Coordinates of C-alpha atoms in Angstrom, one line a residue:
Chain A
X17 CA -16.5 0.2 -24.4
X18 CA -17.4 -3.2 -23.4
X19 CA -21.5 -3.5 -22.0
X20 CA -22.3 -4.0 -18.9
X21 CA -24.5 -6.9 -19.8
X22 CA -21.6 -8.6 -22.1
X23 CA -18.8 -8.0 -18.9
X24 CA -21.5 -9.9 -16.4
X25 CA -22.0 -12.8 -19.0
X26 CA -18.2 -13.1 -19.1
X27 CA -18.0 -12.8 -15.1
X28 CA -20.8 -15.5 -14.7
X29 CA -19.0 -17.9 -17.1
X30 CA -15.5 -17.7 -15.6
X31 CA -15.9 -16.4 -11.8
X32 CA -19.2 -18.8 -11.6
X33 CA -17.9 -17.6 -7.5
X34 CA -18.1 -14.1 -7.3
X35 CA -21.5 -13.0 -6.2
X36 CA -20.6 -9.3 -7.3
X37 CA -23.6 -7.9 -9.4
X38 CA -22.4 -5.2 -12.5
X39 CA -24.3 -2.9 -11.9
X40 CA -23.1 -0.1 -14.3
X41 CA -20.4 0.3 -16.6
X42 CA -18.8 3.6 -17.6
X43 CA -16.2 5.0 -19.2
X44 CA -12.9 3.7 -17.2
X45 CA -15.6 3.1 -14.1
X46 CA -17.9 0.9 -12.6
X47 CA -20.3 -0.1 -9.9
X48 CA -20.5 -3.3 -9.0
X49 CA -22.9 -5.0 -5.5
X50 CA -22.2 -7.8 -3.4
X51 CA -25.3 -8.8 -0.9
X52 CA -24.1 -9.6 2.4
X53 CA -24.9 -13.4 4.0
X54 CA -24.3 -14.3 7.7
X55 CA -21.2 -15.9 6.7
X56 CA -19.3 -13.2 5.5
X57 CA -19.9 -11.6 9.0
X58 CA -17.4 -11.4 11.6
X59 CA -17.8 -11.1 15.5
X60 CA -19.5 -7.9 16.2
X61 CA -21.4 -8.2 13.3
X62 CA -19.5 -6.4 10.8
X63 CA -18.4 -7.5 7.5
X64 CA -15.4 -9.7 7.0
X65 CA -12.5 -7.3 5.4
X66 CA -11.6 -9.7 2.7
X67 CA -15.2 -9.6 1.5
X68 CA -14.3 -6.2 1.4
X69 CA -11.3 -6.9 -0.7
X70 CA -13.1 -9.0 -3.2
X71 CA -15.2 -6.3 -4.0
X72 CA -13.0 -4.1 -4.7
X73 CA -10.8 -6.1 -6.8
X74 CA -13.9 -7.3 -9.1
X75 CA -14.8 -3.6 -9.1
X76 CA -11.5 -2.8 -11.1
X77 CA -11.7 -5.8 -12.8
X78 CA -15.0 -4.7 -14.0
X79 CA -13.7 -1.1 -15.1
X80 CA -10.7 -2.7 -17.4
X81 CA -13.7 -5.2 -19.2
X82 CA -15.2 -2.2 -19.6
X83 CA -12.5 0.1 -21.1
X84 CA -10.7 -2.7 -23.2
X85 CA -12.5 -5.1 -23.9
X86 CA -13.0 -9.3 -22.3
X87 CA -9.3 -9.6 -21.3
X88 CA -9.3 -13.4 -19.2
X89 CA -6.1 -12.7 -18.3
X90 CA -6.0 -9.4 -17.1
X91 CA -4.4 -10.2 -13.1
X92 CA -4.0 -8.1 -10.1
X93 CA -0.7 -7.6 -9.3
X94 CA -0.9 -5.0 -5.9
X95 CA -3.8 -4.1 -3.9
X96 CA -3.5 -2.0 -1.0
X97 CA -6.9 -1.2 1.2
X98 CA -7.7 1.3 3.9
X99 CA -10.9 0.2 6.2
X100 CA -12.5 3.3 7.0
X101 CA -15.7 2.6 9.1
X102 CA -17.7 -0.7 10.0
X103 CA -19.9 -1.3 7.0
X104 CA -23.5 -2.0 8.1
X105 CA -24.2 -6.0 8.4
X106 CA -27.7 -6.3 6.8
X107 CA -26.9 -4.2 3.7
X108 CA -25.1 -4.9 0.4
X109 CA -21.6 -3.5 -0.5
X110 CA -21.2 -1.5 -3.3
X111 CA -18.2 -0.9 -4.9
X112 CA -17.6 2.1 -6.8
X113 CA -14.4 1.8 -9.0
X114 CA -12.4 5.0 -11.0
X115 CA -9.6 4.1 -13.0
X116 CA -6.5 6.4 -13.0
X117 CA -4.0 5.0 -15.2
X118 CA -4.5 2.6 -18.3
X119 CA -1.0 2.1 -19.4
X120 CA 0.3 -0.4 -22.2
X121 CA 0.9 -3.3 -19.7
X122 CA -0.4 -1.6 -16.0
X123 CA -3.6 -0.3 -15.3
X124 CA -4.3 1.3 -12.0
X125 CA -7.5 2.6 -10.4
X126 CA -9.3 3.2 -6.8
X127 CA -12.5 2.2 -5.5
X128 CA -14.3 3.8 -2.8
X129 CA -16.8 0.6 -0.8
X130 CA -20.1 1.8 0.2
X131 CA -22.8 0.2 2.5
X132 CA -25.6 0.5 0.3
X133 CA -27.8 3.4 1.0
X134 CA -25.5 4.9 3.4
X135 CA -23.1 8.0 2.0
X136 CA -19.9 7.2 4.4
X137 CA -17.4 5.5 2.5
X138 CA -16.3 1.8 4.7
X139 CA -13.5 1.3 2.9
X140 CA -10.8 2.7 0.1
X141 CA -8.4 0.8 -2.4
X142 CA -6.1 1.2 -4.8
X143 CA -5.1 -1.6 -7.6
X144 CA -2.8 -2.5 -10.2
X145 CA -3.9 -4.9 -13.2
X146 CA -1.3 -6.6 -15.5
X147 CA -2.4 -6.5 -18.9
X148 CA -1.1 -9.2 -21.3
X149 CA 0.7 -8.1 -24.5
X150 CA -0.9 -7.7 -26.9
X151 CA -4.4 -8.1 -25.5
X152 CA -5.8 -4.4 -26.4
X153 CA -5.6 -2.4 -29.2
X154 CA -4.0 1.5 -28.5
X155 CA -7.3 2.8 -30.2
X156 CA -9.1 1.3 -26.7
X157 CA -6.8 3.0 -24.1
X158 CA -6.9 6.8 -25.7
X159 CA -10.0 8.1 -23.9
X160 CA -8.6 8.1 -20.7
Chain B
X14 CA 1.7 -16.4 24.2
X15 CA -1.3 -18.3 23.3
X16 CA -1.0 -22.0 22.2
X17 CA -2.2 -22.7 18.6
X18 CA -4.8 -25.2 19.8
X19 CA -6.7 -22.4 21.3
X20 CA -6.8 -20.4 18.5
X21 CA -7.5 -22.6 16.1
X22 CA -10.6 -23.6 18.4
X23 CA -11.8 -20.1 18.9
X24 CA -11.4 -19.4 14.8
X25 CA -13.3 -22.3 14.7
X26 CA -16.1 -20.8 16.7
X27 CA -16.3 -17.6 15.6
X28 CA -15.0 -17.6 12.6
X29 CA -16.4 -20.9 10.8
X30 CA -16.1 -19.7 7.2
X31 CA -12.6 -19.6 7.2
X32 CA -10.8 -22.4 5.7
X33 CA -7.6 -21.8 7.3
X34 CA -5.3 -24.1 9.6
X35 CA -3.2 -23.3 12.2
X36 CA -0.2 -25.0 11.6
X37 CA 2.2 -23.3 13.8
X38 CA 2.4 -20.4 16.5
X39 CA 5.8 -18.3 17.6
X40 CA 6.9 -15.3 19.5
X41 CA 5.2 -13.1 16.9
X42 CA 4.8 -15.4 13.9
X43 CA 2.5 -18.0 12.9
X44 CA 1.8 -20.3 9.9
X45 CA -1.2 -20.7 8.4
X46 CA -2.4 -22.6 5.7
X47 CA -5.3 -22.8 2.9
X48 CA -6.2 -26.2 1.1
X49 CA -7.5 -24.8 -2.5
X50 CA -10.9 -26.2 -4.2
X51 CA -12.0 -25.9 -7.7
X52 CA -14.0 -22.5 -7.0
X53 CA -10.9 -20.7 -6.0
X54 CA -9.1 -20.7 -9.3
X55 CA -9.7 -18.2 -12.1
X56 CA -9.0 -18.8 -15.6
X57 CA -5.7 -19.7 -16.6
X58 CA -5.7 -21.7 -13.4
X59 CA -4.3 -20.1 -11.0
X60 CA -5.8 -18.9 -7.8
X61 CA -8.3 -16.3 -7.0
X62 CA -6.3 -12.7 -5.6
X63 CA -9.0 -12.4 -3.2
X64 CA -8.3 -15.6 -1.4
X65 CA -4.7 -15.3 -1.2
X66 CA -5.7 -11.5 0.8
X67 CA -8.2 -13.9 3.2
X68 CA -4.9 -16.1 4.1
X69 CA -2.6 -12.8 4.2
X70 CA -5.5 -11.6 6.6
X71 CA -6.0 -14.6 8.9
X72 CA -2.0 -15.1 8.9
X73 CA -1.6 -12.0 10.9
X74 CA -4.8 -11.9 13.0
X75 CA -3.4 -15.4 14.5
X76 CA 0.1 -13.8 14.9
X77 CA -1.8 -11.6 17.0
X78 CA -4.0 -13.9 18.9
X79 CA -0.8 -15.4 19.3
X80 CA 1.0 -12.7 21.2
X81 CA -1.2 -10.9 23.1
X82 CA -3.9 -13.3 24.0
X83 CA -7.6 -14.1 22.2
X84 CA -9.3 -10.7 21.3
X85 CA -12.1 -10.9 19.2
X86 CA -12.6 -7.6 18.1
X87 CA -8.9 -6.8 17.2
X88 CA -9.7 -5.2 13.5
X89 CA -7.7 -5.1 10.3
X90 CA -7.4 -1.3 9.7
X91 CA -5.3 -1.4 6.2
X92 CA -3.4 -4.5 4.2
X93 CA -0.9 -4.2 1.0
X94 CA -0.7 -7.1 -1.0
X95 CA 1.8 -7.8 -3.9
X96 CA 1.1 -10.5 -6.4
X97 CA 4.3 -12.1 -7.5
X98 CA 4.2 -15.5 -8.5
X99 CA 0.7 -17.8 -9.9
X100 CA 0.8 -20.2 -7.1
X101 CA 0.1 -23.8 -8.3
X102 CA -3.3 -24.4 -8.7
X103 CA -3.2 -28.5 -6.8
X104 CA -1.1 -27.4 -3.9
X105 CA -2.3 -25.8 -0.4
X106 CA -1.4 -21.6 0.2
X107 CA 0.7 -21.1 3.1
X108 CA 0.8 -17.7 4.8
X109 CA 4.1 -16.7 6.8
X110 CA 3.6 -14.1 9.2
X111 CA 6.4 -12.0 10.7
X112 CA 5.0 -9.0 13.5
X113 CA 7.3 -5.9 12.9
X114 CA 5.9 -3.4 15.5
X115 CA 3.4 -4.6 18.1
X116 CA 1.8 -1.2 19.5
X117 CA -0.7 0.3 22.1
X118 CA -3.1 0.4 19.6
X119 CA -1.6 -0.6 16.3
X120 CA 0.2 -3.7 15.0
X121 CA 1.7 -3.9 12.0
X122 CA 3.3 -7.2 10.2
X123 CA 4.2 -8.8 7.0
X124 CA 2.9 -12.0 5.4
X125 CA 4.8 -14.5 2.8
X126 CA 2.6 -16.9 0.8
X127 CA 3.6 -19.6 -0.6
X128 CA 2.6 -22.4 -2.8
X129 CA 3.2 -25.5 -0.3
X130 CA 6.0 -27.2 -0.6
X131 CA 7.8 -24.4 -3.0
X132 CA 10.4 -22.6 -2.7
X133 CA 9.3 -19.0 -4.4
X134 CA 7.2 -16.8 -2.7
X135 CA 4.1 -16.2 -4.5
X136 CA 2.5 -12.7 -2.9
X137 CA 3.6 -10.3 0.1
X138 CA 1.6 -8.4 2.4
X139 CA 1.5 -6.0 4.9
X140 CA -1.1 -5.0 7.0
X141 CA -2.5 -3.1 10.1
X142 CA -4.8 -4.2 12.9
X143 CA -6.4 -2.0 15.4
X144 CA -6.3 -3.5 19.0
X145 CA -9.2 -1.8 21.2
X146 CA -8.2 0.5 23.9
X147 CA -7.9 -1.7 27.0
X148 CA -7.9 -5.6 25.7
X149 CA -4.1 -6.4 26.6
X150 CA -1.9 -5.8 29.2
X151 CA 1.5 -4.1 28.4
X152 CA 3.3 -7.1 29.6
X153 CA 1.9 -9.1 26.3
X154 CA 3.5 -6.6 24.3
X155 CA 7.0 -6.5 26.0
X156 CA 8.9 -9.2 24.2
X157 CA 8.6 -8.0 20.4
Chain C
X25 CA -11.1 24.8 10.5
X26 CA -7.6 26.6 10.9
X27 CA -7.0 29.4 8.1
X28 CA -4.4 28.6 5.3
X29 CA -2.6 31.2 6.6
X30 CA -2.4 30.2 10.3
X31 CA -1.2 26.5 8.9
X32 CA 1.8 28.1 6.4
X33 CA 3.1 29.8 9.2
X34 CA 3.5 27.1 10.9
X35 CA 4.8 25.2 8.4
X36 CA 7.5 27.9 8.1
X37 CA 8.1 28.1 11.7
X38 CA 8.3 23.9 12.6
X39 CA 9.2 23.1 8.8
X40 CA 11.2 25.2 7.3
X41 CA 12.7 22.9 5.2
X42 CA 9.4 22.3 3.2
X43 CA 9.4 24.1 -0.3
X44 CA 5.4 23.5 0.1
X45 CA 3.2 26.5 -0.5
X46 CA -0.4 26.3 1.8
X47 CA -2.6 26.8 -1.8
X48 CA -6.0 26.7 -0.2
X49 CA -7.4 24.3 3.2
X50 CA -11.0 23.2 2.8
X51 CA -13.2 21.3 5.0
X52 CA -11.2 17.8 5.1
X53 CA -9.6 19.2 2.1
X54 CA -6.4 21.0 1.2
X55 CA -4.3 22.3 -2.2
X56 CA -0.4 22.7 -1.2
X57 CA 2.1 23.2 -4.4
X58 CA 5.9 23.2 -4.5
X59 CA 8.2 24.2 -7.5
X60 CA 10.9 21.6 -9.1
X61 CA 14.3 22.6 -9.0
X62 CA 16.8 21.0 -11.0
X63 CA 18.7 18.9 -8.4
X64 CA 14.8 17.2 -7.8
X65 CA 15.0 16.1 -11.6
X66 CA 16.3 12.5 -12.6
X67 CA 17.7 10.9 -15.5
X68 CA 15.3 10.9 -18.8
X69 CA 14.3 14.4 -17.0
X70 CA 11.1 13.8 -14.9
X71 CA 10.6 14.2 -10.9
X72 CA 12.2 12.4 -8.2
X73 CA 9.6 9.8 -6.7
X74 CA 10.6 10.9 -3.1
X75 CA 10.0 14.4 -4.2
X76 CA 6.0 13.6 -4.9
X77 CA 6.3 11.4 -1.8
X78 CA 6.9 14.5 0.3
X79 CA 4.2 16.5 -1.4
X80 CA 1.5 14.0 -0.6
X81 CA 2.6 13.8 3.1
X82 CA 2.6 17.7 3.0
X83 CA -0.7 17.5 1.9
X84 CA -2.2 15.4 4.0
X85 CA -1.0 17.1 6.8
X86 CA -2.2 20.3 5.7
X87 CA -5.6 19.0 5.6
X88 CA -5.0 17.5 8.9
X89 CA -4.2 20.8 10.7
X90 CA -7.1 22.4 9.2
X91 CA -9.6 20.1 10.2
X92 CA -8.2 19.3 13.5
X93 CA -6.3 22.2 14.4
X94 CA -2.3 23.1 14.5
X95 CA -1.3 19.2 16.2
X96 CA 2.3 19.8 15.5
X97 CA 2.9 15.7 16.6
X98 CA 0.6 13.9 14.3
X99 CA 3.0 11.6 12.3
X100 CA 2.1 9.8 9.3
X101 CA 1.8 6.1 9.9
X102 CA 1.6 4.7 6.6
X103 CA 1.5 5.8 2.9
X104 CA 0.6 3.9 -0.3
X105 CA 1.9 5.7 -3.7
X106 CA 1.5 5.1 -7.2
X107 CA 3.5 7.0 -10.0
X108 CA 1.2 6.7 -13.3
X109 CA 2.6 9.6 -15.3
X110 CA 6.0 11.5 -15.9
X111 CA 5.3 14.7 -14.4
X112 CA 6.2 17.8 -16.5
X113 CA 9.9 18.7 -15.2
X114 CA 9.5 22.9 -15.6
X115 CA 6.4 22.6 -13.4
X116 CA 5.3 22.9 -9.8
X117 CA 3.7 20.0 -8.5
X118 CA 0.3 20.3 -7.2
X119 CA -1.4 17.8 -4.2
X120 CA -4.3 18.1 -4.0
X121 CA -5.8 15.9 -0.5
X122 CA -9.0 15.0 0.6
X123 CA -9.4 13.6 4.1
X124 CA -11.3 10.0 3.9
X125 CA -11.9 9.3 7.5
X126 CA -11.2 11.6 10.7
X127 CA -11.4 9.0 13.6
X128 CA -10.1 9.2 17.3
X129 CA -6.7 8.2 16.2
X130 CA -6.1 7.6 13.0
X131 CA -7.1 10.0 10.0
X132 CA -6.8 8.7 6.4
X133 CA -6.9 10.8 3.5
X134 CA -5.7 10.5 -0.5
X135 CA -4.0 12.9 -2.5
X136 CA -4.3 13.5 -6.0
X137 CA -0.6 15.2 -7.5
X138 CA -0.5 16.8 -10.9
X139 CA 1.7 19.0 -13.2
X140 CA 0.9 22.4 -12.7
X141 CA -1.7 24.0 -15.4
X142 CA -2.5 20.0 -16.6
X143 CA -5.2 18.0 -16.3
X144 CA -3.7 14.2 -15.6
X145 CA -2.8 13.1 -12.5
X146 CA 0.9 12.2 -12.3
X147 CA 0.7 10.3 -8.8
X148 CA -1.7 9.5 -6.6
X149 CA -1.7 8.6 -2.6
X150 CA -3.0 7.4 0.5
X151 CA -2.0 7.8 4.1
X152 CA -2.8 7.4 7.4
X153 CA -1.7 9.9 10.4
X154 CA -1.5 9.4 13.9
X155 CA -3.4 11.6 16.4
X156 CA -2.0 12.1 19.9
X157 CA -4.7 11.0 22.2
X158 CA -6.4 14.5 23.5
X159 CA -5.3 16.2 21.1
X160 CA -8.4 17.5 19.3
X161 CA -11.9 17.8 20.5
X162 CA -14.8 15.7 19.6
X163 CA -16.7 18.8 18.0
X164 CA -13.8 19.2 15.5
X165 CA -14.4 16.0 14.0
X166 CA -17.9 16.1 13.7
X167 CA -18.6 17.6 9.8
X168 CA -16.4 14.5 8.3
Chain D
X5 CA 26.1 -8.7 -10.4
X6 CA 27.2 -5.1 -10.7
X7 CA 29.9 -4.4 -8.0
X8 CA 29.0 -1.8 -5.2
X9 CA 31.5 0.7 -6.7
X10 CA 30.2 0.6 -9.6
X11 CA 26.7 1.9 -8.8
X12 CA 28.1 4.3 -6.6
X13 CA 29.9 6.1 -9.2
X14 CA 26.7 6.1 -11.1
X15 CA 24.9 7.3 -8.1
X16 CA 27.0 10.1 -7.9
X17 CA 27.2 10.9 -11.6
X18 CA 23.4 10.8 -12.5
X19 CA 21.7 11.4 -8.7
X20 CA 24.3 13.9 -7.1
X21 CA 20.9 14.9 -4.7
X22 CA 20.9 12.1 -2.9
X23 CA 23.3 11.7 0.4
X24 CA 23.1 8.1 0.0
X25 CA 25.8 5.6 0.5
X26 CA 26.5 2.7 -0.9
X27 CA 27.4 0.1 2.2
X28 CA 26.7 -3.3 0.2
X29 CA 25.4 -4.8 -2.8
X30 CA 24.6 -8.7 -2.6
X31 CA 22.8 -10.8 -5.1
X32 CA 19.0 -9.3 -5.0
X33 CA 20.1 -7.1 -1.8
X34 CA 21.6 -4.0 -0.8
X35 CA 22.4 -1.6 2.0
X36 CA 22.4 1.6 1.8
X37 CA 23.0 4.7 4.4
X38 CA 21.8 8.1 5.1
X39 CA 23.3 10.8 7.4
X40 CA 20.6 12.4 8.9
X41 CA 21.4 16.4 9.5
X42 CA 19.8 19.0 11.6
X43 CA 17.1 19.9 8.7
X44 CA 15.7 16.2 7.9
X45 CA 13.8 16.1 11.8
X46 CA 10.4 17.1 12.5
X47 CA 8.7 18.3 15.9
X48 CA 9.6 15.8 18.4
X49 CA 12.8 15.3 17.4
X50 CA 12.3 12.6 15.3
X51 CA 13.5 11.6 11.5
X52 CA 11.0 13.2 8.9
X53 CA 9.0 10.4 6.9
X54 CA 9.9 11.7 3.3
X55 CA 13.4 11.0 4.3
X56 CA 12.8 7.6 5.0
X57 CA 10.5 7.1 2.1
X58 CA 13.8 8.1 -0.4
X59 CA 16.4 6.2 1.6
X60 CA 13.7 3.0 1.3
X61 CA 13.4 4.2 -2.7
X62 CA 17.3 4.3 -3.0
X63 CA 17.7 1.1 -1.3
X64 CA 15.6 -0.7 -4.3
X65 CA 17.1 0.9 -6.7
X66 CA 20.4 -0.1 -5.9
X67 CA 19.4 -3.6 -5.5
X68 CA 18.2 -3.4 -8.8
X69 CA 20.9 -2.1 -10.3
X70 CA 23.4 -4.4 -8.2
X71 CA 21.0 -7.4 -10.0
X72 CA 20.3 -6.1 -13.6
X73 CA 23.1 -4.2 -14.4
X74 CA 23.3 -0.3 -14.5
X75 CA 19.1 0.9 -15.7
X76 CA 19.0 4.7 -15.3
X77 CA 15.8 4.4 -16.8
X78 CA 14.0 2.0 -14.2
X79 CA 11.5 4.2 -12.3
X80 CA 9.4 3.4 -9.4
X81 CA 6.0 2.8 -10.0
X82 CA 4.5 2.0 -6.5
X83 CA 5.5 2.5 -3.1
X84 CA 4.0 1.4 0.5
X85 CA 5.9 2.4 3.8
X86 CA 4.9 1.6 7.3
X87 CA 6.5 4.0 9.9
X88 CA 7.0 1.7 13.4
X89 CA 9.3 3.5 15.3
X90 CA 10.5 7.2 16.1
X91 CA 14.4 6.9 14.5
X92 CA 17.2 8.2 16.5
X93 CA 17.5 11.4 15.5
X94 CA 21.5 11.3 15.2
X95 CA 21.9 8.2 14.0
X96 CA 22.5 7.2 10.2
X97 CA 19.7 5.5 8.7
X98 CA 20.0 1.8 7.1
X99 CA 17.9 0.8 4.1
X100 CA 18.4 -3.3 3.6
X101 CA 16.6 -4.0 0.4
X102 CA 16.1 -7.5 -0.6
X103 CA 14.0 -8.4 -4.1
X104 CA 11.1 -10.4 -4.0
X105 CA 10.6 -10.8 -7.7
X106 CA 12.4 -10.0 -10.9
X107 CA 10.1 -10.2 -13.5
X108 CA 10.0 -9.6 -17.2
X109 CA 8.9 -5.4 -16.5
X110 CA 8.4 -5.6 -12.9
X111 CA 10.2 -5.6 -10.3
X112 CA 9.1 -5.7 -6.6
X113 CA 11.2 -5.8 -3.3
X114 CA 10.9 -4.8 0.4
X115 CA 13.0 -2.6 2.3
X116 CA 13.4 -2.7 6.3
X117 CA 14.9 0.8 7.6
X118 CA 17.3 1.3 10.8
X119 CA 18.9 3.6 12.9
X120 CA 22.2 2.7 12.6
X121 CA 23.4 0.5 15.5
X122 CA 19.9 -0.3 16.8
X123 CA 17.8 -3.8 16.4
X124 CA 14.4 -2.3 15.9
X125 CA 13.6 -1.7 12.6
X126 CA 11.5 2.0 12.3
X127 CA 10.4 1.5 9.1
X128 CA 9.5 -1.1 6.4
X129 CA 8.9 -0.6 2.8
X130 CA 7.5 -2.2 -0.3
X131 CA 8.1 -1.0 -3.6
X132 CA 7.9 -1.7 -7.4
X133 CA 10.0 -0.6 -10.2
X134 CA 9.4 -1.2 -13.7
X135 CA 12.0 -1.7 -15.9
X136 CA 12.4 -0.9 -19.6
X137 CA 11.9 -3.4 -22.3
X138 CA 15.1 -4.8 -23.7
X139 CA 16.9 -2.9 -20.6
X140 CA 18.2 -6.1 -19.7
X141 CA 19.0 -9.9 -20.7
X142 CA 17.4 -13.3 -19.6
X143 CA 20.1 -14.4 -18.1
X144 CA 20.7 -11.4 -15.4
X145 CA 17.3 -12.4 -14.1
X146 CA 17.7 -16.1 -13.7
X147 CA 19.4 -16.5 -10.8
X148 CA 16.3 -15.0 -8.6

């Protein structure tokens, strides 16, 4: 298992844009945070669904680092997203991500979005990562 | 059917974070497009999933504006996206949207993206907005 | 909540041609299971796709009519599956649902499907129903 | 390109369940039909969603075949369908499939569903099959 610390040194190097926070690592999870600025509302105060989106997406992103290893290359190839309930505007998004499937070249996993604070889940997805050939060793995928 | 010059003026208003140009309006469709800066790639050099989602997203929301008239609070309830092709890092995304089933209170249609000026499509997606109770007439929806 | 026993008669009555067995309804929550024949088998000897397919929407509606009561004309809108193990072909399949989200008209819920007796999930789903307006009262949406 | 007839007789040979036919195979298309009898409708009198969800499946895996040559082994991994319309009930349903991407292990198309005769389509599909390693050549995916 990768660290936290060591996946958001990696993230802050090469996705200097995300504002996602790791903030924990597990074993084929994680919980990343995004904190919500007036731009990323939309009218009627709500948060704009493809902030939503990113979240989610870094969240898995976050759980593959963390199961095997600093893969660069690692790319979403589907992403489907239910929006459940109107997240609250002034609090952060949290992002709580579960993976299902780590496979030799797919991985899949959900992740349910929270409003920080709040225990009504705003929004669900489900992603697929590809994995490059090559890029993990077998040892890394048996826990799950 | 509203003209693209008013959409693109309210998006403007009310949604000034978004990047996206109207470049075209139909009977159901539009075309949207998504110049790409440095902060949107990912390494490797291609572009960032979640921005492709905010174009997939905006594409159909102006489809919608589009047929049945400027309603703010029309909501994106669920969106697929598949990731097919890295589109070119130096060229503008285009969204394509198609509207398949325009409902009381749901419409559903599907998105192309593509690299401008390039032939293969680079991601799909579907997706789902919620149109409150009472914001069109049933004449809007008639033609589709 | 509507009894399991109240929802499989249903079921019978309305669907008879459901193999589904009503295993337990919760709270937002139900377990339906449905044995593998051998014309539901494909080449390399695992479970038609279409057959899990059909055990998620069975699931989800079971949970459906025991949160909302017996609405014989809610009708899925939308579902989002993904296949991440060969099921074992000699046993039942199990869905296992949870609702997500019980709104005014839409209800979304994700189903876990396994092997019988095994502990990895073979598919996983998530799908949205339709509600007919007036269908259900306000109080029986209230605990989600 | 693998002629219609061809897959058909597969079809038939290794997938004697399904009532699919075989109306066309193009390059990266197909069309397939499904007679709908008395026990594939719901309440309402309308078309039961699993049956469109394996018709939509079919329809893929047809095209697939029709592209790549004949893959028993190519199994879906991912499917997203969007109900839009009640079908006929005694009308045939269509599946047109058409391929959005033939990749290396993945491949990914969309399938729009009919009632036979009618211009509105009731259904719309996105799926993904992967396909063996070494299942097929270079040159059979070139030409997409």
């Amino acid at each position: 298992m990768t660290a936290a610390a060591e996946i958001a040194d990696f993230l802050r190097r090469e996705f200097p844009q995300t504002k996602c926070v790791v903030e924990a690592v597990g074993d084929g999870t994680s919980t990343v945070s995004h904190e919500i600025t007036v731009h990323e509302l939309r009218p009627g105060g709500t948060v704009l669904g493809p902030v939503l989106m990113s979240v989610a997406d870094v969240a898995l992103y976050v759980a593959i680092l963390g199961k095997l290893g600093i893969i660069p290359l690692a790319v979403t190839t589907s992403l489907t997203i239910n929006f459940l309930r109107r997240p609250t505007a002034d609090r952060a998004i949290l992002g709580i991500c579960k993976l299902m499937k780590v496979g030799h070249s797919l991985v899949v996993g959900e992740v349910a979005l929270y409003s920080r604070g709040q225990d009504e889940i705003v929004a669900h997805a489900v992603g697929t990562y590809s994995i490059p050939r090559g890029a993990v060793t077998d040892t890394a995928r048996q826990s799950i």
